Short mmCIF file of C-alpha atoms in Angstrom, two decimals:
data_model
loop_
_atom_site.label_atom_id
_atom_site.label_comp_id
_atom_site.label_asym_id
_atom_site.label_seq_id
_atom_site.Cartn_x
_atom_site.Cartn_y
_atom_site.Cartn_z
CA UNK A 1 7.64 50.82 12.95
CA UNK A 2 6.29 54.35 12.63
CA UNK A 3 2.84 55.35 14.01
CA UNK A 4 0.74 57.78 12.20
CA UNK A 5 -2.46 59.37 13.45
CA UNK A 6 -5.40 59.53 11.10
CA UNK A 7 -7.98 62.13 11.84
CA UNK A 8 -11.27 60.54 10.76
CA UNK A 9 -14.62 59.77 12.24
CA UNK A 10 -15.30 57.12 9.56
CA UNK A 11 -14.46 53.66 10.71
CA UNK A 12 -14.51 52.36 7.18
CA UNK A 13 -12.11 54.92 5.98
CA UNK A 14 -9.83 54.05 8.83
CA UNK A 15 -9.84 50.43 8.03
CA UNK A 16 -9.20 51.25 4.39
CA UNK A 17 -6.09 53.36 5.26
CA UNK A 18 -4.83 50.45 7.49
CA UNK A 19 -5.16 47.99 4.63
CA UNK A 20 -3.26 50.34 2.26
CA UNK A 21 -0.26 50.60 4.44
CA UNK A 22 0.09 46.91 5.14
CA UNK A 23 3.61 45.71 4.11
CA UNK A 24 4.98 49.17 5.09
CA UNK A 25 6.77 50.00 8.45
CA UNK A 26 3.85 52.30 9.55
CA UNK A 27 1.00 51.68 11.85
CA UNK A 28 -2.30 53.88 11.28
CA UNK A 29 -3.93 54.84 14.56
CA UNK A 30 -7.34 56.53 14.65
CA UNK A 31 -7.57 60.03 16.29
CA UNK A 32 -9.82 58.45 18.93
CA UNK A 33 -6.95 56.16 19.98
CA UNK A 34 -5.08 59.42 21.00
CA UNK A 35 -7.74 62.11 21.52
CA UNK A 36 -10.39 60.77 23.77
CA UNK A 37 -12.16 63.89 24.80
CA UNK A 38 -11.59 65.68 21.56
CA UNK A 39 -14.29 65.84 18.90
CA UNK A 40 -12.78 66.18 15.44
CA UNK A 41 -14.82 68.73 13.34
CA UNK A 42 -15.17 67.86 9.72
CA UNK A 43 -16.63 71.15 8.20
CA UNK A 44 -18.93 71.22 5.37
CA UNK A 45 -17.50 73.59 2.82
CA UNK A 46 -17.56 73.77 -1.01
CA UNK A 47 -13.97 74.95 -1.40
CA UNK A 48 -11.51 72.19 -1.17
CA UNK A 49 -8.70 74.45 0.14
CA UNK A 50 -10.94 75.99 2.67
CA UNK A 51 -12.09 72.43 3.84
CA UNK A 52 -8.76 71.21 4.13
CA UNK A 53 -7.45 74.23 6.03
CA UNK A 54 -10.40 74.20 8.30
CA UNK A 55 -10.17 70.51 8.93
CA UNK A 56 -6.38 70.91 9.64
CA UNK A 57 -6.88 73.65 12.18
CA UNK A 58 -9.61 71.44 14.06
CA UNK A 59 -6.95 68.60 14.18
CA UNK A 60 -4.45 70.92 15.58
CA UNK A 61 -6.83 71.94 18.23
CA UNK A 62 -7.61 68.27 19.18
CA UNK A 63 -3.83 67.54 19.38
CA UNK A 64 -3.57 70.43 21.87
CA UNK A 65 -6.43 69.14 23.92
CA UNK A 66 -4.93 65.61 23.97
CA UNK A 67 -1.42 66.85 24.78
CA UNK A 68 -0.01 65.64 21.45
CA UNK A 69 3.20 67.66 20.50
CA UNK A 70 2.57 68.91 17.04
CA UNK A 71 5.90 69.93 16.74
CA UNK A 72 7.27 66.42 16.66
CA UNK A 73 4.18 64.27 15.75
CA UNK A 74 2.83 64.12 12.21
CA UNK A 75 -0.61 63.25 11.45
CA UNK A 76 -2.96 62.91 8.31
CA UNK A 77 -6.45 63.54 7.50
CA UNK A 78 -8.17 62.70 4.16
CA UNK A 79 -11.17 64.05 2.06
CA UNK A 80 -12.98 62.37 -0.79
CA UNK A 81 -14.81 64.22 -3.52
CA UNK A 82 -16.69 63.38 -6.71
CA UNK A 83 -17.15 65.09 -9.95
CA UNK A 84 -19.91 64.05 -12.25
CA UNK A 85 -19.15 65.94 -15.53
CA UNK A 86 -22.62 66.40 -16.65
CA UNK A 87 -23.79 67.97 -13.36
CA UNK A 88 -20.58 70.17 -12.89
CA UNK A 89 -20.96 73.71 -14.52
CA UNK A 90 -19.06 76.93 -14.32
CA UNK A 91 -15.96 75.22 -12.78
CA UNK A 92 -18.03 73.98 -9.88
CA UNK A 93 -17.60 70.23 -9.12
CA UNK A 94 -20.93 68.30 -8.37
CA UNK A 95 -21.61 66.76 -5.89
CA UNK A 96 -17.94 67.62 -5.12
CA UNK A 97 -16.98 67.61 -1.47
CA UNK A 98 -20.70 67.29 -0.57
CA UNK A 99 -20.81 63.58 -1.68
CA UNK A 100 -21.66 62.14 1.60
CA UNK A 101 -24.70 64.33 2.14
CA UNK A 102 -25.61 64.25 -1.62
CA UNK A 103 -25.90 60.45 -1.45
CA UNK A 104 -28.42 60.54 1.37
CA UNK A 105 -31.10 62.02 -0.84
CA UNK A 106 -30.13 60.45 -4.05
CA UNK A 107 -31.60 57.51 -6.05
CA UNK A 108 -30.04 55.89 -9.14
CA UNK A 109 -33.33 56.39 -11.10
CA UNK A 110 -33.29 60.24 -10.42
CA UNK A 111 -29.55 60.47 -11.21
CA UNK A 112 -29.92 58.50 -14.41
CA UNK A 113 -32.86 60.54 -15.62
CA UNK A 114 -30.74 63.65 -14.87
CA UNK A 115 -27.77 62.35 -16.89
CA UNK A 116 -30.12 61.46 -19.82
CA UNK A 117 -31.60 64.89 -19.75
CA UNK A 118 -28.19 66.27 -20.29
CA UNK A 119 -27.19 64.13 -23.28
CA UNK A 120 -26.32 61.00 -21.32
CA UNK A 121 -22.90 62.22 -20.49
CA UNK A 122 -21.81 59.75 -17.78
CA UNK A 123 -18.10 60.43 -17.24
CA UNK A 124 -17.22 61.04 -13.64
CA UNK A 125 -14.08 60.88 -11.44
CA UNK A 126 -13.37 60.37 -7.60
CA UNK A 127 -10.66 62.24 -5.95
CA UNK A 128 -8.87 61.66 -2.62
CA UNK A 129 -6.80 64.32 -0.86
CA UNK A 130 -4.69 63.32 2.03
CA UNK A 131 -3.08 66.14 4.09
CA UNK A 132 -0.02 65.48 6.14
CA UNK A 133 0.94 67.69 8.89
CA UNK A 134 4.62 68.45 8.83
CA UNK A 135 6.08 68.88 12.32
CA UNK A 136 8.50 71.78 12.90
CA UNK A 137 11.38 69.35 13.94
CA UNK A 138 11.07 67.53 10.51
CA UNK A 139 10.77 70.53 8.26
CA UNK A 140 14.42 70.87 7.60
CA UNK A 141 15.15 67.16 6.97
CA UNK A 142 12.11 66.78 4.88
CA UNK A 143 12.95 69.93 2.97
CA UNK A 144 9.49 71.36 3.51
CA UNK A 145 8.58 74.98 4.64
CA UNK A 146 4.79 74.63 4.66
CA UNK A 147 2.88 73.44 7.71
CA UNK A 148 1.32 70.63 5.65
CA UNK A 149 1.36 68.76 2.31
CA UNK A 150 -1.47 67.45 0.26
CA UNK A 151 -1.10 64.21 -1.82
CA UNK A 152 -3.79 63.82 -4.47
CA UNK A 153 -5.18 60.55 -5.95
CA UNK A 154 -7.71 60.63 -8.75
CA UNK A 155 -9.55 57.81 -10.56
CA UNK A 156 -11.49 58.41 -13.78
CA UNK A 157 -14.49 56.48 -14.66
CA UNK A 158 -18.33 56.90 -15.33
CA UNK A 159 -21.61 56.50 -13.61
CA UNK A 160 -22.76 53.04 -14.47
CA UNK A 161 -25.31 52.53 -17.15
CA UNK A 162 -27.54 50.44 -14.91
CA UNK A 163 -27.82 49.81 -11.25
CA UNK A 164 -26.71 46.24 -10.24
CA UNK A 165 -27.42 44.52 -6.88
CA UNK A 166 -24.53 43.23 -4.82
CA UNK A 167 -23.47 42.82 -1.35
CA UNK A 168 -20.94 44.85 0.46
CA UNK A 169 -17.62 43.11 1.13
CA UNK A 170 -17.31 41.94 4.79
CA UNK A 171 -13.55 41.84 4.76
CA UNK A 172 -12.94 45.06 2.71
CA UNK A 173 -16.03 47.13 3.86
CA UNK A 174 -15.07 50.13 1.60
CA UNK A 175 -16.10 47.93 -1.32
CA UNK A 176 -19.69 48.66 -0.44
CA UNK A 177 -23.29 49.19 -1.86
CA UNK A 178 -24.06 52.27 0.24
CA UNK A 179 -21.78 55.07 -0.97
CA UNK A 180 -21.03 56.29 -4.52
CA UNK A 181 -18.82 53.38 -5.00
CA UNK A 182 -22.04 51.32 -5.92
CA UNK A 183 -22.56 53.72 -8.99
CA UNK A 184 -18.96 54.65 -9.85
CA UNK A 185 -17.47 52.39 -12.55
CA UNK A 186 -13.69 53.02 -12.93
CA UNK A 187 -12.11 53.16 -16.34
CA UNK A 188 -10.88 49.81 -17.59
CA UNK A 189 -13.33 47.57 -15.42
CA UNK A 190 -16.80 46.36 -16.08
CA UNK A 191 -18.20 46.64 -12.56
CA UNK A 192 -18.79 49.50 -10.02
CA UNK A 193 -15.92 49.99 -7.76
CA UNK A 194 -17.88 48.56 -4.74
CA UNK A 195 -18.74 45.23 -6.59
CA UNK A 196 -15.00 44.58 -7.63
CA UNK A 197 -12.89 41.87 -6.05
CA UNK A 198 -10.03 43.27 -3.93
CA UNK A 199 -7.36 42.36 -6.47
CA UNK A 200 -9.23 44.27 -9.31
CA UNK A 201 -10.15 47.17 -6.98
CA UNK A 202 -6.61 47.92 -5.77
CA UNK A 203 -5.37 49.28 -9.06
CA UNK A 204 -8.40 51.65 -9.43
CA UNK A 205 -8.65 52.64 -5.86
CA UNK A 206 -8.64 56.43 -5.58
CA UNK A 207 -7.63 56.40 -1.98
CA UNK A 208 -4.93 54.07 -2.40
CA UNK A 209 -3.39 56.46 -4.98
CA UNK A 210 -3.22 59.37 -2.54
CA UNK A 211 -1.91 57.18 0.28
CA UNK A 212 0.68 55.61 -1.91
CA UNK A 213 2.01 58.98 -2.77
CA UNK A 214 2.18 59.84 0.99
CA UNK A 215 3.99 56.55 1.69
CA UNK A 216 6.45 57.26 -1.15
CA UNK A 217 7.25 60.75 0.16
CA UNK A 218 7.86 59.41 3.66
CA UNK A 219 10.07 56.68 2.26
CA UNK A 220 12.09 59.32 0.13
CA UNK A 221 12.55 61.40 3.31
CA UNK A 222 13.82 58.30 5.13
CA UNK A 223 11.06 58.64 7.86
CA UNK A 224 9.80 55.22 7.13
CA UNK A 225 12.79 52.77 7.89
CA UNK A 226 12.75 49.08 8.73
CA UNK A 227 14.47 48.66 12.01
CA UNK A 228 17.59 46.46 11.67
CA UNK A 229 16.77 43.24 13.61
CA UNK A 230 19.35 40.84 14.61
CA UNK A 231 18.12 37.24 14.30
CA UNK A 232 16.92 36.16 17.63
CA UNK A 233 17.38 32.50 18.44
CA UNK A 234 15.19 30.67 20.87
CA UNK A 235 17.49 29.34 23.65
CA UNK A 236 14.56 28.32 25.81
CA UNK A 237 14.33 24.47 26.07
CA UNK A 238 10.61 24.59 25.85
CA UNK A 239 9.24 23.96 22.24
CA UNK A 240 6.60 26.34 20.84
CA UNK A 241 3.34 25.00 19.63
CA UNK A 242 0.49 25.64 17.17
CA UNK A 243 -2.65 23.79 18.58
CA UNK A 244 -5.57 23.32 16.21
CA UNK A 245 -8.93 21.50 16.47
CA UNK A 246 -12.63 21.86 16.29
CA UNK A 247 -14.73 23.61 18.93
CA UNK A 248 -14.34 22.32 22.58
CA UNK A 249 -11.61 19.90 21.50
CA UNK A 250 -9.49 21.15 24.52
CA UNK A 251 -7.08 23.74 22.69
CA UNK A 252 -7.75 26.33 25.38
CA UNK A 253 -7.51 24.03 28.22
CA UNK A 254 -4.14 22.81 27.20
CA UNK A 255 -2.86 26.26 26.31
CA UNK A 256 -3.77 27.65 29.69
CA UNK A 257 -2.22 24.77 31.45
CA UNK A 258 0.87 25.44 29.57
CA UNK A 259 0.76 29.02 30.68
CA UNK A 260 0.53 28.33 34.40
CA UNK A 261 2.71 25.35 34.74
CA UNK A 262 5.52 26.02 32.18
CA UNK A 263 5.51 29.73 31.63
CA UNK A 264 4.10 29.67 28.02
CA UNK A 265 2.56 32.85 26.49
CA UNK A 266 -0.88 31.76 25.12
CA UNK A 267 -2.15 33.50 22.05
CA UNK A 268 -5.71 32.63 20.84
CA UNK A 269 -5.98 33.33 17.04
CA UNK A 270 -9.76 33.79 17.23
CA UNK A 271 -9.18 36.89 19.54
CA UNK A 272 -7.22 38.52 16.59
CA UNK A 273 -10.14 37.57 14.22
CA UNK A 274 -12.48 39.45 16.53
CA UNK A 275 -10.07 42.32 16.54
CA UNK A 276 -10.11 42.38 12.59
CA UNK A 277 -13.94 42.29 12.76
CA UNK A 278 -14.13 45.15 15.22
CA UNK A 279 -11.83 47.32 13.23
CA UNK A 280 -14.09 46.71 10.14
CA UNK A 281 -17.51 46.51 11.49
CA UNK A 282 -17.33 47.92 15.03
CA UNK A 283 -18.63 46.15 18.18
CA UNK A 284 -22.17 46.03 16.94
CA UNK A 285 -21.64 44.74 13.57
CA UNK A 286 -24.78 43.24 11.80
CA UNK A 287 -23.02 40.09 10.66
CA UNK A 288 -21.86 37.17 12.75
CA UNK A 289 -18.22 36.66 13.54
CA UNK A 290 -18.47 33.19 12.10
CA UNK A 291 -19.61 34.36 8.78
CA UNK A 292 -16.99 37.07 8.81
CA UNK A 293 -14.22 34.54 9.68
CA UNK A 294 -15.12 32.19 6.88
CA UNK A 295 -15.34 35.02 4.36
CA UNK A 296 -12.14 36.56 5.72
CA UNK A 297 -10.05 33.28 5.57
CA UNK A 298 -11.28 32.80 1.87
CA UNK A 299 -10.35 36.19 0.76
CA UNK A 300 -7.51 37.14 2.99
CA UNK A 301 -6.19 34.02 4.50
CA UNK A 302 -3.72 35.59 6.80
CA UNK A 303 -5.99 38.32 8.33
CA UNK A 304 -5.59 37.01 11.92
CA UNK A 305 -2.33 35.31 11.32
CA UNK A 306 -0.58 38.57 10.51
CA UNK A 307 -1.66 40.05 13.89
CA UNK A 308 -0.68 36.91 15.87
CA UNK A 309 2.82 37.03 14.19
CA UNK A 310 3.20 40.69 15.21
CA UNK A 311 2.09 39.87 18.75
CA UNK A 312 4.46 36.87 19.12
CA UNK A 313 7.32 38.97 17.63
CA UNK A 314 7.01 41.44 20.43
CA UNK A 315 7.17 38.64 22.91
CA UNK A 316 9.97 36.35 21.70
CA UNK A 317 11.57 35.77 25.10
CA UNK A 318 8.65 33.41 26.04
CA UNK A 319 7.85 30.05 24.62
CA UNK A 320 4.57 30.42 22.82
CA UNK A 321 1.41 28.35 22.37
CA UNK A 322 -0.95 29.56 19.61
CA UNK A 323 -4.37 28.08 19.44
CA UNK A 324 -7.43 28.36 17.14
CA UNK A 325 -5.97 28.58 13.57
CA UNK A 326 -8.49 27.06 11.19
CA UNK A 327 -6.64 27.13 7.88
CA UNK A 328 -3.27 25.67 6.79
CA UNK A 329 -2.32 29.02 5.19
CA UNK A 330 -2.33 30.60 8.55
CA UNK A 331 0.09 28.09 10.11
CA UNK A 332 2.42 28.29 7.13
CA UNK A 333 2.44 32.13 7.31
CA UNK A 334 3.14 32.15 11.09
CA UNK A 335 5.82 29.60 10.93
CA UNK A 336 7.55 31.23 7.83
CA UNK A 337 7.56 34.76 9.36
CA UNK A 338 8.75 33.69 12.82
CA UNK A 339 11.40 31.37 11.53
CA UNK A 340 13.28 34.48 10.48
CA UNK A 341 13.19 35.59 14.19
CA UNK A 342 14.48 32.28 15.34
CA UNK A 343 11.09 31.01 16.57
CA UNK A 344 10.02 27.41 15.57
CA UNK A 345 6.69 25.73 16.16
CA UNK A 346 5.51 22.37 16.22
CA UNK A 347 1.92 21.84 15.01
CA UNK A 348 -0.59 19.64 17.05
CA UNK A 349 -4.04 18.67 16.18
CA UNK A 350 -6.29 18.34 19.23
CA UNK A 351 -9.10 15.73 18.68
CA UNK A 352 -12.17 14.58 20.49
CA UNK A 353 -15.40 12.92 19.51
CA UNK A 354 -18.21 15.33 18.30
CA UNK A 355 -20.66 14.18 20.81
CA UNK A 356 -18.08 14.66 23.69
CA UNK A 357 -17.33 18.21 22.30
CA UNK A 358 -21.05 19.08 22.10
CA UNK A 359 -21.45 18.12 25.82
CA UNK A 360 -18.55 20.31 26.67
CA UNK A 361 -20.17 23.16 24.78
CA UNK A 362 -23.43 22.71 26.74
CA UNK A 363 -21.54 22.68 30.01
CA UNK A 364 -19.38 25.76 29.34
CA UNK A 365 -22.18 27.90 27.89
CA UNK A 366 -20.16 30.60 26.53
CA UNK A 367 -22.20 33.41 24.87
CA UNK A 368 -23.37 31.99 21.54
CA UNK A 369 -23.11 28.38 22.86
CA UNK A 370 -26.98 27.98 23.35
CA UNK A 371 -27.26 25.93 20.13
CA UNK A 372 -28.72 22.53 19.04
CA UNK A 373 -26.69 19.51 18.02
CA UNK A 374 -27.62 20.28 14.40
CA UNK A 375 -26.24 23.81 14.57
CA UNK A 376 -23.10 22.47 16.36
CA UNK A 377 -22.54 20.09 13.38
CA UNK A 378 -23.05 22.94 10.99
CA UNK A 379 -20.39 24.91 12.85
CA UNK A 380 -18.12 21.88 12.60
CA UNK A 381 -18.89 21.96 8.73
CA UNK A 382 -18.02 25.61 8.56
CA UNK A 383 -14.68 25.15 10.32
CA UNK A 384 -14.05 22.21 7.97
CA UNK A 385 -14.67 24.50 5.06
CA UNK A 386 -12.28 26.94 6.48
CA UNK A 387 -9.57 24.17 6.36
CA UNK A 388 -9.45 22.36 9.50
CA UNK A 389 -9.38 18.87 7.78
CA UNK A 390 -6.44 20.15 5.68
CA UNK A 391 -4.56 21.11 9.00
CA UNK A 392 -5.34 17.60 10.28
CA UNK A 393 -3.54 16.06 7.20
CA UNK A 394 -0.54 18.30 7.29
CA UNK A 395 2.73 16.38 6.97
CA UNK A 396 4.73 15.84 10.35
CA UNK A 397 1.68 17.01 12.39
CA UNK A 398 1.30 15.47 15.93
CA UNK A 399 -2.04 14.34 17.44
CA UNK A 400 -3.31 15.07 20.94
CA UNK A 401 -6.43 13.02 21.78
CA UNK A 402 -8.80 14.51 24.50
CA UNK A 403 -11.78 12.23 24.76
CA UNK A 404 -10.91 10.90 28.26
CA UNK A 405 -10.52 12.68 31.71
CA UNK A 406 -8.83 16.09 32.10
CA UNK A 407 -6.19 14.61 34.30
CA UNK A 408 -5.27 12.12 31.54
CA UNK A 409 -5.31 14.92 28.96
CA UNK A 410 -2.78 17.11 30.96
CA UNK A 411 -0.55 14.10 31.48
CA UNK A 412 -0.33 13.86 27.75
CA UNK A 413 0.38 17.48 27.39
CA UNK A 414 3.18 16.91 29.85
CA UNK A 415 4.56 14.16 27.63
CA UNK A 416 4.33 16.51 24.70
CA UNK A 417 6.53 19.02 26.36
CA UNK A 418 9.13 16.55 27.40
CA UNK A 419 11.48 16.68 30.25
CA UNK A 420 11.75 20.50 30.88
CA UNK A 421 11.97 22.55 34.06
CA UNK A 422 8.46 23.48 35.44
CA UNK A 423 7.87 27.03 36.09
CA UNK A 424 4.34 26.53 38.02
CA UNK A 425 2.61 29.60 39.30
CA UNK A 426 -0.19 29.72 41.78
CA UNK A 427 -2.05 32.72 40.44
CA UNK A 428 -3.98 34.09 43.48
CA UNK A 429 -0.86 33.70 45.69
CA UNK A 430 1.26 35.57 43.19
CA UNK A 431 -1.29 38.30 42.99
CA UNK A 432 -1.39 38.74 46.74
CA UNK A 433 2.34 39.19 46.70
CA UNK A 434 2.04 42.30 44.65
CA UNK A 435 -0.06 44.22 47.17
CA UNK A 436 2.93 46.42 48.18
CA UNK A 437 3.98 47.25 44.61
CA UNK A 438 4.46 51.00 44.21
CA UNK A 439 4.11 51.40 40.53
CA UNK A 440 2.57 49.54 37.63
CA UNK A 441 1.47 50.35 34.07
CA UNK A 442 -2.25 50.90 33.54
CA UNK A 443 -2.51 47.83 30.97
CA UNK A 444 -0.72 45.54 33.37
CA UNK A 445 -3.05 46.69 36.31
CA UNK A 446 -6.08 46.01 34.33
CA UNK A 447 -4.84 42.53 33.07
CA UNK A 448 -3.95 41.31 36.47
CA UNK A 449 -6.91 42.83 38.29
CA UNK A 450 -9.23 40.84 35.78
CA UNK A 451 -7.08 37.78 36.18
CA UNK A 452 -7.83 37.96 40.01
CA UNK A 453 -11.45 37.31 39.08
CA UNK A 454 -10.74 34.67 36.42
CA UNK A 455 -12.83 31.61 36.60
CA UNK A 456 -12.79 28.40 34.52
CA UNK A 457 -16.43 28.82 34.12
CA UNK A 458 -17.58 30.54 30.94
CA UNK A 459 -20.30 32.12 33.06
CA UNK A 460 -17.60 34.28 34.69
CA UNK A 461 -18.65 37.82 35.04
CA UNK A 462 -17.92 40.84 32.86
CA UNK A 463 -17.06 44.06 34.67
CA UNK A 464 -17.68 47.77 34.08
CA UNK A 465 -14.64 50.22 33.96
CA UNK A 466 -15.68 51.62 37.24
CA UNK A 467 -15.72 48.17 38.78
CA UNK A 468 -12.25 47.31 37.21
CA UNK A 469 -10.74 50.46 38.64
CA UNK A 470 -11.97 49.39 42.12
CA UNK A 471 -10.47 45.92 41.42
CA UNK A 472 -7.09 47.55 40.62
CA UNK A 473 -7.26 49.46 43.91
CA UNK A 474 -8.03 46.33 45.87
CA UNK A 475 -5.21 44.28 44.28
CA UNK A 476 -2.55 46.93 44.18
CA UNK A 477 -2.91 48.67 47.51
CA UNK A 478 0.38 50.35 47.39
CA UNK A 479 0.06 52.32 44.05
CA UNK A 480 -1.67 55.68 43.48
CA UNK A 481 -5.26 54.55 42.53
CA UNK A 482 -6.04 54.32 38.88
CA UNK A 483 -8.97 56.64 38.07
CA UNK A 484 -12.07 55.23 36.62
CA UNK A 485 -11.76 57.85 33.74
CA UNK A 486 -8.29 56.51 32.93
CA UNK A 487 -9.50 52.95 32.73
CA UNK A 488 -12.57 54.17 30.67
CA UNK A 489 -10.26 56.05 28.35
CA UNK A 490 -8.08 52.95 27.88
CA UNK A 491 -11.07 50.95 26.67
CA UNK A 492 -12.73 53.66 24.70
CA UNK A 493 -9.79 54.55 22.63
CA UNK A 494 -9.09 51.17 21.01
CA UNK A 495 -10.08 47.47 20.59
CA UNK A 496 -7.82 44.95 22.22
CA UNK A 497 -7.33 41.22 21.57
CA UNK A 498 -7.00 40.89 25.35
CA UNK A 499 -10.63 41.32 26.39
CA UNK A 500 -14.09 39.92 25.58
CA UNK A 501 -16.90 42.56 25.50
CA UNK A 502 -20.29 42.01 26.77
CA UNK A 503 -23.38 43.30 24.84
CA UNK A 504 -24.84 46.62 25.93
CA UNK A 505 -26.08 49.78 24.17
CA UNK A 506 -23.48 52.43 23.79
CA UNK A 507 -19.94 52.52 25.04
CA UNK A 508 -20.65 53.27 28.64
CA UNK A 509 -22.91 50.05 28.89
CA UNK A 510 -19.98 47.83 27.83
CA UNK A 511 -18.39 45.22 30.25
CA UNK A 512 -15.21 43.46 29.97
CA UNK A 513 -13.32 40.33 30.86
CA UNK A 514 -10.23 38.60 29.80
CA UNK A 515 -10.04 36.75 26.61
CA UNK A 516 -7.94 33.77 26.19
CA UNK A 517 -5.16 35.88 24.77
CA UNK A 518 -5.73 38.42 27.73
CA UNK A 519 -5.32 35.37 30.21
CA UNK A 520 -1.99 34.74 28.62
CA UNK A 521 -0.87 38.23 28.72
CA UNK A 522 -2.05 38.62 32.31
CA UNK A 523 -0.16 35.56 33.62
CA UNK A 524 2.97 36.75 31.65
CA UNK A 525 2.65 40.17 33.19
CA UNK A 526 2.31 38.52 36.64
CA UNK A 527 5.34 36.55 36.07
CA UNK A 528 7.38 39.47 34.97
CA UNK A 529 6.35 41.68 37.96
CA UNK A 530 7.38 38.59 40.44
CA UNK A 531 10.68 38.36 38.68
CA UNK A 532 11.31 42.12 39.03
CA UNK A 533 10.49 41.89 42.75
CA UNK A 534 12.96 39.13 43.33
CA UNK A 535 15.77 41.05 41.35
#
């Protein structure tokens, strides 16, 4: 899997690029994930060549500030322009490269009147230019002499005859009602680009056309190659599980019990749904995660399952318990993908009476749990629409009831596992044993430091990056202290499935604690460090 840095300050454009490269052995990273202190300049110029050159030079400067070796690291940037033929005279495209600023002061009625005054010529086109930086160490093998190449995608169409009202797509936010996409009707379709379903939008996607040319070039130069993977069979005697069920049925309790007592890696699917949400709408998105998840599962059923599968594939040595899938398509996808890697799953439906689950919700009081019984029932109905009842009816599914005591529940979990060797870990004792450790990766240090403050209570606190740095210093007394700036940089550069984020205005006000997936990763990191100490 190759990584390619995308220099853009537009989160929607970044999400669009990530979507386009799905299915290819390439991972798009935003420049903020690599250049924390660098502000990428996007100049406002009328000449396309001058704009691309100035943007390229700015990107090079940011690479230098971030310590990125431009001699070996390719990166891309993209610019979108619009040409409305009736407004373009003397070879000057209008609004051209200035489309983002032009749209801020434009209304459809004004544009419509202007076109009608010019004979109602409504033809238009949207162009995407993707610039690829060619590192010096790849110029020979790529047979390229220039410092960069530009790949152009262009879509013909027209300005719509009449403005229509539609909502921006929650799952594919570049299909929106805010940009020129709401007025641009590509040739061959009857709706503006922003109003199209994704299947209809892909063939007339101007940005897809330029990125696919980029991908084709990288494939032809054999830069994108799929790693040869030998089939990995799971020799561990512990079976892997997928646990599904309604809110507060007990999926997380069972999963964390498996992590502590039997060495399972716990992966919570909803953490990866949050990750997909953040990548599309940021942390402060205007829509609820529940509405996003419901829409996402209807349009892109594997949106979370794909990321879960990637995560599990990177941790094949552990038995795995995946919790939180809401649709049967997610389960089928995960099982099919990981079967090729030798990982098999048993699917279990965890059940409990609705009244009991509501009392658990009231007791845990996770953010967003302050709801009435009627709202709780509506949440159940939403999860039912997503596909939970279909999961309950899957062939060969096992059932794990949880309407009795926690002690009884865990005994049933033991029976589900069968006669296997326990690998119980007392977390605080294990953490204390690492005090003399001399070296540790930053992410492992953050995970284990937050694990040291873990509580079963949903009211457990969130921590600032300053506080997390101090916690690391307190847990790992033998290492060189992790500076607060390094911890802040880690969180500011990306979103992770490992952490829940508290509310707060601005990045600096955010606080963090382990998510359920983060708990699983922290326990796994703790086990591995203990094992390495014993070797």
